[in-house]
Coordinates of C-alpha atoms in Angstrom, one line a residue:
Chain A
M18 CA 0.0 0.0 0.0
T19 CA 1.5 3.3 -1.1
K20 CA 0.8 6.3 1.0
V21 CA 0.2 9.5 -0.9
Q22 CA 1.9 12.5 0.6
E23 CA -0.5 14.1 3.0
K24 CA -1.2 17.8 3.2
H25 CA -2.1 19.5 6.4
Q26 CA -4.0 22.8 6.8
G27 CA -2.0 25.3 8.7
F28 CA 0.4 28.1 8.4
E29 CA 4.1 28.7 9.1
I30 CA 6.1 31.6 10.4
K31 CA 9.7 31.7 9.3
G32 CA 12.5 33.6 11.0
C33 CA 11.8 32.6 14.7
G34 CA 14.7 32.2 17.1
K35 CA 16.9 34.9 15.4
G36 CA 16.1 33.5 11.9
K37 CA 17.1 30.0 12.7
A38 CA 13.7 28.3 13.2
T39 CA 10.3 27.8 11.6
W40 CA 7.2 27.8 13.7
R41 CA 4.2 25.9 12.3
L42 CA 0.6 25.6 13.4
Y43 CA -2.0 23.1 12.2
T44 CA -5.4 24.7 12.1
Q45 CA -7.2 21.3 12.0
L46 CA -5.7 20.6 15.5
C47 CA -5.7 23.9 17.3
K48 CA -8.7 24.2 19.6
G49 CA -7.9 27.8 20.8
C50 CA -7.6 27.0 24.5
G51 CA -4.9 29.7 24.9
L52 CA -2.9 27.8 27.6
C53 CA 0.3 28.4 25.6
L54 CA -0.1 32.2 25.8
I55 CA 0.3 32.1 29.6
K56 CA 3.3 29.7 29.6
C57 CA 5.3 31.5 26.8
P58 CA 8.5 32.7 28.7
I59 CA 8.6 35.9 26.6
N60 CA 5.0 36.7 27.4
K61 CA 5.8 36.2 31.1
K62 CA 8.3 39.0 30.8
G63 CA 5.5 41.3 29.8
K64 CA 6.2 41.3 26.1
N65 CA 3.7 40.2 23.5
C66 CA 5.4 37.3 21.7
L67 CA 2.7 34.6 21.3
H68 CA -0.6 36.2 20.6
W69 CA -4.1 35.5 19.1
S70 CA -4.0 35.0 15.3
K71 CA -6.4 36.1 12.6
E72 CA -6.5 32.5 11.5
V73 CA -9.0 30.2 13.2
G74 CA -8.7 26.7 14.5
I75 CA -10.9 23.6 14.2
Y76 CA -13.7 25.0 16.3
S77 CA -13.5 28.4 14.5
T78 CA -11.9 30.0 17.6
P79 CA -8.7 32.1 17.1
A80 CA -5.5 30.2 16.7
V81 CA -2.2 31.6 18.0
E82 CA 1.0 32.9 16.3
P83 CA 4.3 34.2 17.6
D84 CA 6.1 37.5 16.8
P85 CA 9.2 36.3 14.9
A86 CA 11.2 39.2 16.2
L87 CA 10.6 38.1 19.8
C88 CA 10.3 34.3 19.6
I89 CA 13.3 32.4 20.8
A90 CA 12.1 29.0 19.5
C91 CA 12.4 27.5 23.0
G92 CA 9.7 24.9 22.3
T93 CA 7.6 25.5 25.4
C94 CA 4.4 25.9 23.4
E95 CA 5.1 22.8 21.3
R96 CA 5.7 20.7 24.4
L97 CA 2.7 22.1 26.2
C98 CA 0.1 22.0 23.4
P99 CA -2.5 19.3 24.4
D100 CA -3.3 18.6 20.7
S101 CA 0.2 18.7 19.2
A102 CA -0.9 21.6 17.0
I103 CA 2.4 23.4 17.2
R104 CA 5.7 22.3 15.6
I105 CA 9.0 24.1 15.7
D106 CA 11.9 23.1 13.5
R107 CA 15.4 24.5 13.6
D108 CA 16.6 25.0 10.1
Chain B
M21 CA -5.8 32.2 4.5
P22 CA -4.4 29.0 5.9
S23 CA -2.0 27.4 3.4
M24 CA -1.2 23.7 3.1
L25 CA 1.8 22.3 5.0
T26 CA 3.5 19.2 3.7
I27 CA 5.3 18.5 7.0
P28 CA 3.1 16.5 9.4
P29 CA 2.5 17.5 13.0
R30 CA 5.2 16.1 15.3
L31 CA 3.6 13.2 17.2
P32 CA 5.2 10.5 19.3
K33 CA 5.4 7.1 17.6
A34 CA 3.2 5.6 20.3
Q35 CA 0.4 8.1 19.5
N36 CA -2.2 7.2 16.8
P37 CA -2.1 9.9 14.1
D38 CA -5.2 8.8 12.2
P39 CA -8.1 10.3 14.3
G40 CA -6.8 13.9 13.9
A41 CA -7.8 16.2 16.6
S42 CA -8.5 14.4 19.9
K43 CA -12.0 14.3 21.4
F44 CA -11.0 16.2 24.5
C45 CA -12.3 19.7 25.3
P46 CA -10.1 22.7 24.4
G47 CA -7.3 23.0 27.0
C48 CA -7.8 19.5 28.5
G49 CA -4.9 18.2 30.6
H50 CA -5.5 14.6 29.2
G51 CA -3.9 15.6 25.9
M52 CA -0.7 16.8 27.6
I53 CA -0.4 13.8 29.9
L54 CA -1.1 11.2 27.1
K55 CA 1.4 13.0 24.8
T56 CA 4.0 12.8 27.6
L57 CA 3.1 9.1 28.3
A58 CA 3.5 8.3 24.6
S59 CA 6.9 10.0 24.3
A60 CA 8.1 8.2 27.4
I61 CA 7.0 4.9 25.8
D62 CA 8.9 5.9 22.7
E63 CA 12.1 6.8 24.5
L64 CA 12.1 3.5 26.4
N65 CA 11.2 1.6 23.2
L66 CA 8.3 -0.2 24.9
Q67 CA 5.7 0.2 22.1
D68 CA 5.6 -3.6 21.3
R69 CA 5.3 -4.7 24.9
A70 CA 2.9 -2.0 26.2
I71 CA -0.8 -2.6 26.8
Y72 CA -3.0 0.4 27.5
G73 CA -6.2 0.3 29.5
C74 CA -8.6 3.2 29.8
D75 CA -11.3 3.8 32.3
I76 CA -14.8 5.2 32.1
G77 CA -15.0 9.0 32.3
C78 CA -13.1 11.5 30.2
S79 CA -10.1 9.1 30.1
L80 CA -12.4 6.8 28.0
L81 CA -12.1 9.3 25.2
S82 CA -8.5 8.2 24.8
W83 CA -9.6 4.8 23.4
N84 CA -8.1 5.5 20.0
Y85 CA -5.4 7.9 21.1
M86 CA -2.5 5.5 21.5
N87 CA -0.9 3.4 18.8
I88 CA -0.5 0.4 21.1
D89 CA -2.9 -2.4 22.1
T90 CA -5.8 -0.9 24.0
I91 CA -8.6 -2.2 26.2
Q92 CA -11.4 -0.3 27.7
A93 CA -12.7 -1.5 31.1
H94 CA -15.6 -0.8 33.4
H95 CA -15.6 2.2 35.7
G96 CA -12.8 1.8 38.2
R97 CA -12.0 -1.7 37.0
T98 CA -9.1 -0.8 34.7
T99 CA -6.6 -1.8 37.5
P100 CA -7.8 -5.5 37.8
V101 CA -8.2 -5.9 34.0
I102 CA -4.6 -4.7 33.4
Y103 CA -3.1 -6.8 36.2
G104 CA -5.0 -9.8 34.9
I105 CA -3.3 -9.2 31.5
T106 CA 0.1 -8.7 33.0
R107 CA -0.3 -11.9 35.1
A108 CA -1.3 -13.9 32.0
T109 CA 1.5 -12.4 29.8
P110 CA 4.4 -11.6 32.2
D111 CA 6.4 -9.8 29.4
A112 CA 3.7 -7.2 28.9
V113 CA 4.0 -3.7 30.3
G114 CA 0.5 -2.9 31.5
I115 CA -0.6 0.7 31.8
A116 CA -3.9 1.6 33.5
Y117 CA -5.0 5.1 32.8
M118 CA -7.8 6.5 34.9
G119 CA -9.2 9.7 36.4
D120 CA -9.5 10.6 40.1
G121 CA -13.2 9.3 40.1
G122 CA -12.2 6.0 38.7
G123 CA -9.1 5.5 40.8
L124 CA -9.9 7.1 44.1
A125 CA -13.7 6.7 44.4
I126 CA -15.2 3.6 42.7
G127 CA -11.9 1.9 42.0
A128 CA -10.1 2.7 45.3
Q129 CA -10.4 -0.9 46.5
H130 CA -8.7 -2.3 43.4
L131 CA -6.0 0.4 43.6
V132 CA -5.2 -0.4 47.3
N133 CA -5.1 -4.1 46.8
A134 CA -3.0 -3.9 43.6
A135 CA -0.5 -1.8 45.5
V136 CA -0.5 -4.2 48.5
R137 CA 0.1 -7.2 46.3
N138 CA 2.8 -5.4 44.3
E139 CA 1.3 -6.1 40.9
K140 CA 3.6 -5.3 38.0
M141 CA 1.7 -2.5 36.4
L142 CA 1.7 1.3 36.0
V143 CA -1.2 3.3 37.2
V144 CA -1.5 6.7 35.7
L145 CA -4.1 8.7 37.7
V146 CA -5.2 12.0 36.3
N147 CA -6.4 14.3 39.1
N148 CA -8.5 17.3 37.9
T149 CA -10.5 17.6 41.2
N150 CA -13.9 16.9 39.6
Y151 CA -15.9 14.5 37.4
G152 CA -15.4 16.1 34.0
M153 CA -17.5 14.0 31.7
T154 CA -20.8 14.3 33.6
G155 CA -20.5 18.1 34.0
G156 CA -18.1 18.8 36.9
Q157 CA -19.6 17.2 40.0
M158 CA -17.7 16.9 43.3
A159 CA -15.0 14.2 43.4
P160 CA -13.1 12.8 46.4
T161 CA -10.2 15.2 45.4
T162 CA -12.3 18.4 45.2
L163 CA -10.4 21.2 47.1
P164 CA -12.0 22.7 50.2
G165 CA -14.3 25.5 49.2
Q166 CA -14.2 24.7 45.5
V167 CA -17.5 25.3 43.7
T168 CA -18.7 22.4 41.6
E169 CA -22.1 21.4 40.3
T170 CA -23.0 19.5 43.4
T171 CA -21.3 21.9 45.9
P172 CA -22.7 25.2 44.7
Y173 CA -21.5 26.9 48.0
G174 CA -18.1 25.4 47.9
R175 CA -17.0 22.0 49.4
D176 CA -17.7 21.9 53.1
V177 CA -15.0 19.9 54.9
E178 CA -17.3 19.5 57.9
V179 CA -19.8 17.5 55.9
T180 CA -17.7 15.8 53.1
G181 CA -14.3 15.6 54.7
K182 CA -10.9 16.7 53.3
P183 CA -9.7 15.8 49.8
A184 CA -8.4 12.3 49.2
K185 CA -4.6 12.2 48.6
G186 CA -4.0 9.3 46.3
A187 CA -0.2 9.2 46.2
E188 CA 0.1 9.3 50.0
M189 CA -2.6 6.6 50.4
V190 CA -0.7 4.3 47.9
S191 CA 2.7 5.0 49.4
A192 CA 1.5 4.0 52.8
V193 CA 0.6 0.4 51.7
V194 CA 3.3 -0.4 49.0
D195 CA 6.4 -2.4 49.3
T196 CA 9.0 0.4 49.5
E197 CA 11.8 -1.6 48.1
A198 CA 10.0 -2.5 44.8
A199 CA 7.3 0.1 44.2
Y200 CA 7.5 3.6 42.6
V201 CA 5.0 6.2 43.8
T202 CA 5.1 9.8 42.6
R203 CA 3.0 12.9 41.9
G204 CA 3.6 15.1 38.9
T205 CA 1.8 18.1 37.3
V206 CA 1.1 19.4 33.9
N207 CA 2.8 22.6 35.0
N208 CA 6.1 20.7 34.6
L209 CA 5.9 18.3 31.7
R210 CA 9.6 17.6 31.6
Q211 CA 9.5 16.4 35.2
L212 CA 6.3 14.4 34.5
K213 CA 8.0 12.6 31.6
T214 CA 10.9 11.6 33.8
M215 CA 8.4 10.2 36.3
M216 CA 6.6 8.3 33.6
K217 CA 9.8 6.9 32.4
R218 CA 10.8 5.8 35.9
G219 CA 7.4 4.2 36.4
L220 CA 7.6 2.3 33.0
Q221 CA 11.2 1.2 33.7
N222 CA 10.2 -0.1 37.1
I223 CA 7.7 -2.5 35.5
A224 CA 9.8 -3.2 32.4
D225 CA 12.5 -4.5 34.8
G226 CA 9.8 -6.6 36.6
R227 CA 10.3 -4.9 39.9
G228 CA 6.9 -3.9 41.0
F229 CA 4.0 -1.5 41.2
S230 CA 4.2 2.0 39.8
Y231 CA 1.9 4.8 40.5
V232 CA 2.1 8.2 38.8
E233 CA -0.5 10.8 39.8
A234 CA -0.7 13.8 37.5
L235 CA -2.4 17.0 38.5
S236 CA -4.4 18.2 35.5
V237 CA -6.6 21.1 34.4
C238 CA -10.3 21.1 33.4
P239 CA -11.0 24.6 32.0
L240 CA -14.6 23.9 30.9
N241 CA -15.9 22.5 34.2
W242 CA -13.9 24.9 36.3
R243 CA -15.3 27.7 34.2
T244 CA -11.9 29.3 34.1
N245 CA -10.1 31.2 31.3
N246 CA -6.5 30.5 30.4
V247 CA -5.1 32.7 33.2
D248 CA -7.3 31.4 35.9
T249 CA -6.7 27.8 34.8
W250 CA -3.0 28.0 35.6
D251 CA -3.8 29.9 38.9
R252 CA -6.1 27.1 39.9
L253 CA -3.4 24.5 39.2
D254 CA -1.0 26.4 41.4
E255 CA -3.5 26.3 44.2
M256 CA -3.9 22.5 43.7
E257 CA -0.1 22.2 43.9
G258 CA -0.2 23.9 47.2
F259 CA -2.5 21.2 48.5
F260 CA -1.2 18.1 46.7
K261 CA 2.5 18.2 47.1
V262 CA 4.4 17.4 43.9
G263 CA 7.3 15.0 44.1
E264 CA 8.4 11.4 44.4
L265 CA 7.2 9.6 47.5
V266 CA 8.7 6.1 47.1
V267 CA 11.7 5.4 44.8
P268 CA 13.2 1.9 44.8
Q269 CA 16.9 1.3 44.3
G270 CA 18.0 1.0 40.7
L271 CA 15.8 3.8 39.3
E272 CA 17.9 6.8 40.1
G273 CA 19.7 6.6 36.8
V274 CA 16.5 6.8 34.7
K275 CA 16.0 10.4 33.4

């Protein structure tokens, strides 16, 4: 059985972590709980790195996106996300 | 507009990628704990030996979450079903996954007796201080003063007693040289993964009973937003102390 290459709805933000990482979000998995916004270490310092996006998730609630200028690609949101909707890859 | 990505989401090998989004509510702690359990199984390479049992309640919704052999048992009876399997097939790594209602209310007798007999199984007990699936009624672990569906004025400790502490109860009856008893939290998933790996290694080595309690969140039934959810979890950590209670010799190296 050959498997066709799957495509996944989502968006990617390049240039995170000082231009060295790509941040991806799968809109068919993000449920918009917002737990990652509180745990983001940059947001804890009072800056606005991870914020609500104009894109919507699977329940038509806002998804999230990082500010590539502030994101350090630490992976906290990826590890935390209950639905594995976030993926960070170092280029 | 969302575009199409060719790179798939990063899931542990022990997690089933086919169902797509899980059936849990937005922000449910089950997703975090199951993901951590799946990556712990991956890192110890136990996917072929593991048998996963889920309980009634919200934990039942994980029936197709794992990419390993799964069985679904009656309410509170996951513990005897799994130790029956591990007695019949001694090579199997049995994992019983349950909520605080299944493990500390209706299934407490099985949990205590499995711990006393040192059954070679891992119990993962998810503590979210209420019965989530039926709408957030009071559970044995509900915090004093917490408002739930059945305690609209807050839990009264004069009438209903103090919350049940599962990890302390189990650590009081286990064989301290063979069993592993701990309490983790979704606030610290790295620590929780180490605990899961130690628990799995303890039964993979054939040493004895492992119990991992995970403090979890339930934003829908707590009626909390994302800020208040984490604040409530901090309050829970003040009552249920996080840390390892019983560690047998030979597990210190597992990280």
